[in-house]
Coordinates of C-alpha atoms and ligand atoms in Angstrom, one line a residue:
X4 CA 38.0 8.6 19.8
X5 CA 35.3 9.5 17.5
X6 CA 31.9 10.7 18.6
X7 CA 28.8 8.7 17.6
X8 CA 26.2 9.8 15.2
X9 CA 22.7 9.2 15.9
X10 CA 19.8 9.6 13.5
X11 CA 17.0 10.3 15.9
X12 CA 13.2 10.3 14.9
X13 CA 10.8 13.1 15.8
X14 CA 7.2 13.5 16.1
X15 CA 5.0 13.5 12.9
X16 CA 2.2 15.8 14.2
X17 CA 1.9 14.6 17.7
X18 CA 4.7 16.0 20.2
X19 CA 3.8 12.8 22.3
X20 CA 4.9 11.0 20.0
X21 CA 8.8 11.8 21.1
X22 CA 10.5 8.7 22.8
X23 CA 12.3 9.1 26.3
X24 CA 15.4 7.8 24.5
X25 CA 15.2 10.5 21.9
X26 CA 14.7 13.1 24.5
X27 CA 17.8 11.8 26.3
X28 CA 20.2 11.6 23.2
X29 CA 19.2 15.2 21.9
X30 CA 20.0 16.3 25.6
X31 CA 23.5 14.3 25.7
X32 CA 24.8 15.2 22.1
X33 CA 27.0 18.2 21.3
X34 CA 25.4 19.2 18.0
X35 CA 22.2 18.5 16.5
X36 CA 22.0 18.7 12.7
X37 CA 18.6 19.6 11.5
X38 CA 16.6 19.7 8.3
X39 CA 15.2 23.1 9.3
X40 CA 17.0 24.2 12.4
X41 CA 13.6 26.7 13.1
X42 CA 11.3 24.0 12.9
X43 CA 13.7 21.6 15.4
X44 CA 14.1 25.2 17.4
X45 CA 10.5 25.0 18.1
X46 CA 10.4 20.9 19.1
X47 CA 13.6 21.6 21.5
X48 CA 12.0 24.2 23.3
X49 CA 8.8 22.6 23.9
X50 CA 10.8 20.0 25.7
X51 CA 13.2 22.4 27.3
X52 CA 16.4 21.6 25.7
X53 CA 19.1 23.9 24.7
X54 CA 21.6 22.6 22.1
X55 CA 24.0 24.0 19.3
X56 CA 22.0 23.7 16.0
X57 CA 23.2 23.4 12.5
X58 CA 21.3 23.0 8.9
X59 CA 21.5 20.1 7.2
X60 CA 18.8 19.5 4.2
X61 CA 18.6 18.0 1.0
X62 CA 20.6 20.6 -1.4
X63 CA 23.7 20.8 1.2
X64 CA 23.4 16.7 2.4
X65 CA 27.3 16.2 0.8
X66 CA 29.0 18.9 1.8
X67 CA 27.5 19.5 4.9
X68 CA 28.3 15.5 6.0
X69 CA 31.8 16.2 4.9
X70 CA 31.9 18.8 8.1
X71 CA 29.8 16.9 10.2
X72 CA 31.9 13.9 9.7
X73 CA 35.4 16.2 10.7
X74 CA 33.3 17.1 14.0
X75 CA 32.6 13.3 14.9
X76 CA 36.3 12.4 14.3
X77 CA 37.2 15.1 16.8
X78 CA 35.0 13.6 18.9
X79 CA 32.0 15.6 18.9
X80 CA 28.4 13.2 19.2
X81 CA 26.0 14.5 16.7
X82 CA 22.1 13.8 16.3
X83 CA 20.5 13.9 13.0
X84 CA 16.8 14.9 12.6
X85 CA 14.5 16.1 10.0
X86 CA 11.3 18.0 10.1
X87 CA 8.9 15.3 11.2
X88 CA 9.6 11.4 11.6
X89 CA 12.3 9.2 10.5
X90 CA 15.4 10.6 8.8
X91 CA 16.9 9.1 5.9
X92 CA 13.2 8.6 4.9
X93 CA 12.4 10.8 2.1
X94 CA 14.3 12.9 4.4
X95 CA 17.9 13.9 4.8
X96 CA 20.4 11.2 6.1
X97 CA 21.3 8.3 3.6
X98 CA 24.2 10.7 2.7
X99 CA 26.2 11.1 6.1
X100 CA 25.7 7.5 7.1
X101 CA 27.3 6.3 4.1
X102 CA 30.5 8.4 4.8
X103 CA 30.3 7.8 8.8
X104 CA 30.8 4.0 7.2
X105 CA 33.3 4.7 5.3
X106 CA 35.1 6.8 8.2
X107 CA 34.3 3.7 11.1
X108 CA 32.1 5.8 13.1
X109 CA 29.6 4.2 15.3
X110 CA 26.0 5.3 13.6
X111 CA 22.7 4.6 16.3
X112 CA 19.1 5.0 15.2
X113 CA 16.6 6.1 17.5
X114 CA 13.4 4.7 16.6
X115 CA 10.1 6.4 16.2
X116 CA 7.5 8.1 14.2
X117 CA 7.4 7.1 10.6
X118 CA 4.5 7.9 8.2
X119 CA 4.7 4.9 6.2
X120 CA 4.9 2.3 8.9
X121 CA 1.9 3.8 10.7
X122 CA -0.3 4.4 7.7
X123 CA 0.4 0.6 6.5
X124 CA 0.0 -0.7 10.0
X125 CA -3.8 0.0 9.9
X126 CA -4.3 0.5 6.0
X127 CA -6.0 -3.5 5.9
X128 CA -3.7 -3.6 2.8
X129 CA -1.3 -6.9 3.2
X130 CA 1.2 -5.6 5.8
X131 CA 3.5 -8.8 5.1
X132 CA 5.8 -7.3 2.1
X133 CA 5.3 -4.0 0.9
X134 CA 7.4 -1.7 -1.6
X135 CA 8.0 1.9 -0.2
X136 CA 8.5 4.4 -3.3
X137 CA 8.5 7.4 -1.5
X138 CA 7.8 10.8 -3.6
X139 CA 7.2 10.4 -7.5
X140 CA 9.0 12.5 -10.0
X141 CA 7.3 16.1 -10.3
X142 CA 8.3 15.3 -14.2
X143 CA 5.0 13.7 -15.6
X144 CA 7.2 11.5 -17.8
X145 CA 9.3 10.1 -15.4
X146 CA 6.1 9.8 -12.8
X147 CA 4.7 7.5 -15.4
X148 CA 7.7 5.4 -15.7
X149 CA 7.9 4.7 -12.3
X150 CA 4.5 3.7 -11.9
X151 CA 4.8 1.4 -15.0
X152 CA 7.8 -0.4 -13.2
X153 CA 6.1 -1.2 -10.2
X154 CA 2.8 -2.1 -12.2
X155 CA 2.8 -5.7 -12.0
X156 CA 4.1 -5.4 -8.1
X157 CA 2.2 -7.6 -5.9
X158 CA 3.1 -6.2 -2.9
X159 CA 1.2 -3.4 -1.0
X160 CA 2.7 0.0 -2.5
X161 CA 3.5 3.2 -0.4
X162 CA 4.3 6.5 -1.7
X163 CA 4.4 9.8 -0.2
X164 CA 3.0 12.8 -1.6
X165 CA 2.6 16.8 -1.3
X166 CA -0.8 17.7 -0.3
X167 CA -1.4 19.6 -3.5
X168 CA 0.0 17.2 -5.8
X169 CA -2.5 14.3 -4.4
X170 CA -4.9 14.9 -7.5
X171 CA -2.3 14.5 -10.4
X172 CA -0.8 11.8 -8.7
X173 CA -4.2 9.8 -8.2
X174 CA -5.0 10.3 -11.6
X175 CA -1.9 9.1 -12.8
X176 CA -2.1 5.9 -10.5
X177 CA -5.6 5.4 -12.2
X178 CA -4.1 5.7 -15.4
X179 CA -1.5 3.7 -15.2
X180 CA -2.1 1.1 -12.1
X181 CA -5.4 0.9 -13.1
X182 CA -8.8 1.6 -10.4
X183 CA -7.5 -0.4 -7.8
X184 CA -8.4 -0.4 -4.0
X185 CA -6.3 2.9 -2.2
X186 CA -5.9 4.2 1.1
X187 CA -4.9 7.7 1.9
X188 CA -3.8 8.0 5.4
X189 CA -4.5 11.2 6.2
X190 CA -3.1 13.6 9.1
X191 CA -1.7 10.9 10.7
X192 CA -1.0 11.5 14.7
X193 CA -2.7 14.9 14.8
X194 CA -6.7 15.6 15.1
X195 CA -8.1 15.0 12.0
X196 CA -6.4 11.6 11.5
X197 CA -8.3 9.9 9.4
X198 CA -8.4 6.6 6.6
X199 CA -9.8 7.0 3.4
X200 CA -10.5 3.8 1.7
X201 CA -12.0 3.2 -1.8
X202 CA -11.0 2.5 -5.1
X203 CA -8.9 5.5 -6.9
X204 CA -12.0 6.8 -8.9
X205 CA -14.3 6.8 -5.6
X206 CA -11.6 8.8 -3.7
X207 CA -10.9 11.0 -6.7
X208 CA -14.8 11.9 -6.8
X209 CA -14.3 13.5 -3.2
X210 CA -11.2 14.7 -3.9
X211 CA -11.9 18.5 -3.1
X212 CA -13.0 17.9 0.3
X213 CA -9.7 16.0 1.3
X214 CA -7.1 18.0 2.9
X215 CA -3.6 18.0 4.6
X216 CA -0.9 15.5 4.7
X217 CA -1.3 11.9 3.3
X218 CA 0.2 8.7 2.7
X219 CA -0.7 6.7 -0.3
X220 CA -0.9 3.0 -0.3
X221 CA -2.2 0.6 -3.3
X222 CA -3.1 -2.8 -3.2
X223 CA -0.6 -4.5 -4.6
X224 CA -1.7 -6.3 -8.1
X225 CA -3.3 -9.5 -8.0
X226 CA -1.7 -10.9 -10.7
X227 CA 2.1 -10.9 -11.2
X228 CA 3.6 -10.3 -14.4
X229 CA 5.1 -14.0 -14.3
X230 CA 1.7 -15.3 -13.8
X231 CA 0.2 -13.2 -16.5
X232 CA 2.9 -14.1 -19.2
X233 CA 2.2 -17.7 -18.2
X234 CA -1.7 -17.2 -18.4
X235 CA -0.9 -15.8 -21.9
X236 CA 1.1 -18.4 -23.3
X237 CA -1.4 -21.2 -22.0
X238 CA -4.0 -19.2 -24.2
X239 CA -1.7 -19.9 -27.4
X240 CA -2.5 -23.0 -29.1
X241 CA 0.5 -25.5 -28.8
X242 CA 2.0 -24.9 -32.2
X243 CA 2.5 -21.0 -31.8
X244 CA 3.5 -21.9 -28.1
X245 CA 6.1 -23.8 -29.5
X246 CA 7.0 -21.4 -32.6
X247 CA 7.0 -18.7 -29.3
X248 CA 10.1 -20.6 -28.3
X249 CA 11.5 -21.5 -31.6
X250 CA 12.1 -18.1 -32.3
X251 CA 14.0 -17.7 -29.1
X252 CA 16.6 -20.2 -30.5
X253 CA 15.9 -23.0 -28.5
X254 CA 16.0 -26.8 -29.3
X255 CA 13.1 -29.0 -29.7
X256 CA 13.7 -30.8 -26.4
X257 CA 14.0 -27.2 -24.6
X258 CA 10.9 -26.3 -26.2
X259 CA 9.0 -29.2 -25.0
X260 CA 10.2 -29.3 -21.6
X261 CA 9.0 -25.7 -21.3
X262 CA 6.0 -26.1 -22.8
X263 CA 5.2 -29.0 -20.3
X264 CA 6.1 -26.8 -17.4
X265 CA 4.5 -24.0 -18.8
X266 CA 1.0 -26.1 -18.8
X267 CA 1.8 -28.3 -16.0
X268 CA 1.3 -31.5 -17.9
X269 CA 3.9 -34.1 -18.7
X270 CA 6.7 -33.6 -21.2
X271 CA 6.1 -37.2 -23.1
X272 CA 2.1 -35.6 -24.0
X273 CA 3.9 -32.6 -25.7
X274 CA 6.6 -34.7 -27.0
X275 CA 3.4 -37.5 -28.3
X276 CA 1.5 -34.4 -29.8
X277 CA 4.1 -33.1 -31.9
X278 CA 5.7 -36.4 -33.1
X279 CA 1.8 -37.5 -34.6
X280 CA 1.7 -33.9 -36.1
Ligands
SAM311 N1 10.9 11.3 7.3 C1 9.2 11.1 7.4 C2 8.6 9.8 7.8 O1 9.4 9.5 8.7 O2 7.4 9.6 7.6 C3 8.9 11.4 6.0 C4 9.3 12.9 5.4 S1 8.6 13.4 3.9 C5 9.5 14.6 3.6 C6 7.1 14.0 4.2 C7 6.1 13.3 3.5 O3 5.5 11.9 4.8 C8 4.6 13.8 3.4 O4 4.3 14.4 1.8 C9 3.8 12.7 3.5 O5 3.1 12.1 2.7 C10 4.4 12.0 4.7 N2 3.6 12.4 5.8 C11 4.7 12.8 6.9 N3 3.6 13.1 8.2 C12 2.4 12.8 7.9 C13 1.4 12.8 8.8 N4 1.4 13.1 9.7 N5 0.1 12.3 7.7 C14 0.2 12.0 6.7 N6 1.3 11.6 6.2 C15 2.8 12.3 6.4

């Protein structure tokens, strides 16, 4: 019988955030695949767990996943852990899960700390819907393209960023998304945990004094792309509005129907207007 694959969340700072279930799984598995074996050894030593470790990091994720799948097929139970938080969230994990599904191997998530979720729930921004975009590319052009892509996102945006790139990323956010309200969730679960709230420019003014690990949360756009386009259409004269659709190759009946819908009026009104012309 094949073994089971566990994706085990570990603390993001405060060791008390490990769960009893996570500890039990780490004690029971045959092998722990860790992003950084030295880092995980520290965690295991703290909880007096002794287990064979194998490295499993981004650059080797594909090839190592194949090796691990063979071990699972042989009946070994394996836990995947990252340096901090939930594996697979801006951390290795995704590849082995895909391969395990293909090989009919049972996969079990062991819940625990995740920086983005804990940052979001106390941010004061909307938690109803959110969009996590992970780390932005280090290439400036790609970074800008990604931010352009989410410019009209009305959901709360959540990003991860390396401490030394915070300033550059906030400047790019200011340039592309505007001076929105943001929250920096700093040093979550650690002694210096802090939530810094303000507009992008207010936070940029204080950037030199802000240190540590961060999650960046950005308030969603208060106008969606669709609403913006609609309000632009409403600002057109009826003739301009008509031409806009005519240029798209629509027939008269369809154009009148759409204008009426855009302006929230009866289509007969629009029809009468154009008949009188
Ligand atoms: N898998 C992790 C999780 O579940 O959150 C995320 C790993 S990712 C490689 C590291 C990024 O997560 C950091 O650059 C930072 O943006 C965020 N992060 C991790 N721990 C954090 C903490 N204690 N406080 C604030 N942000 C943290």
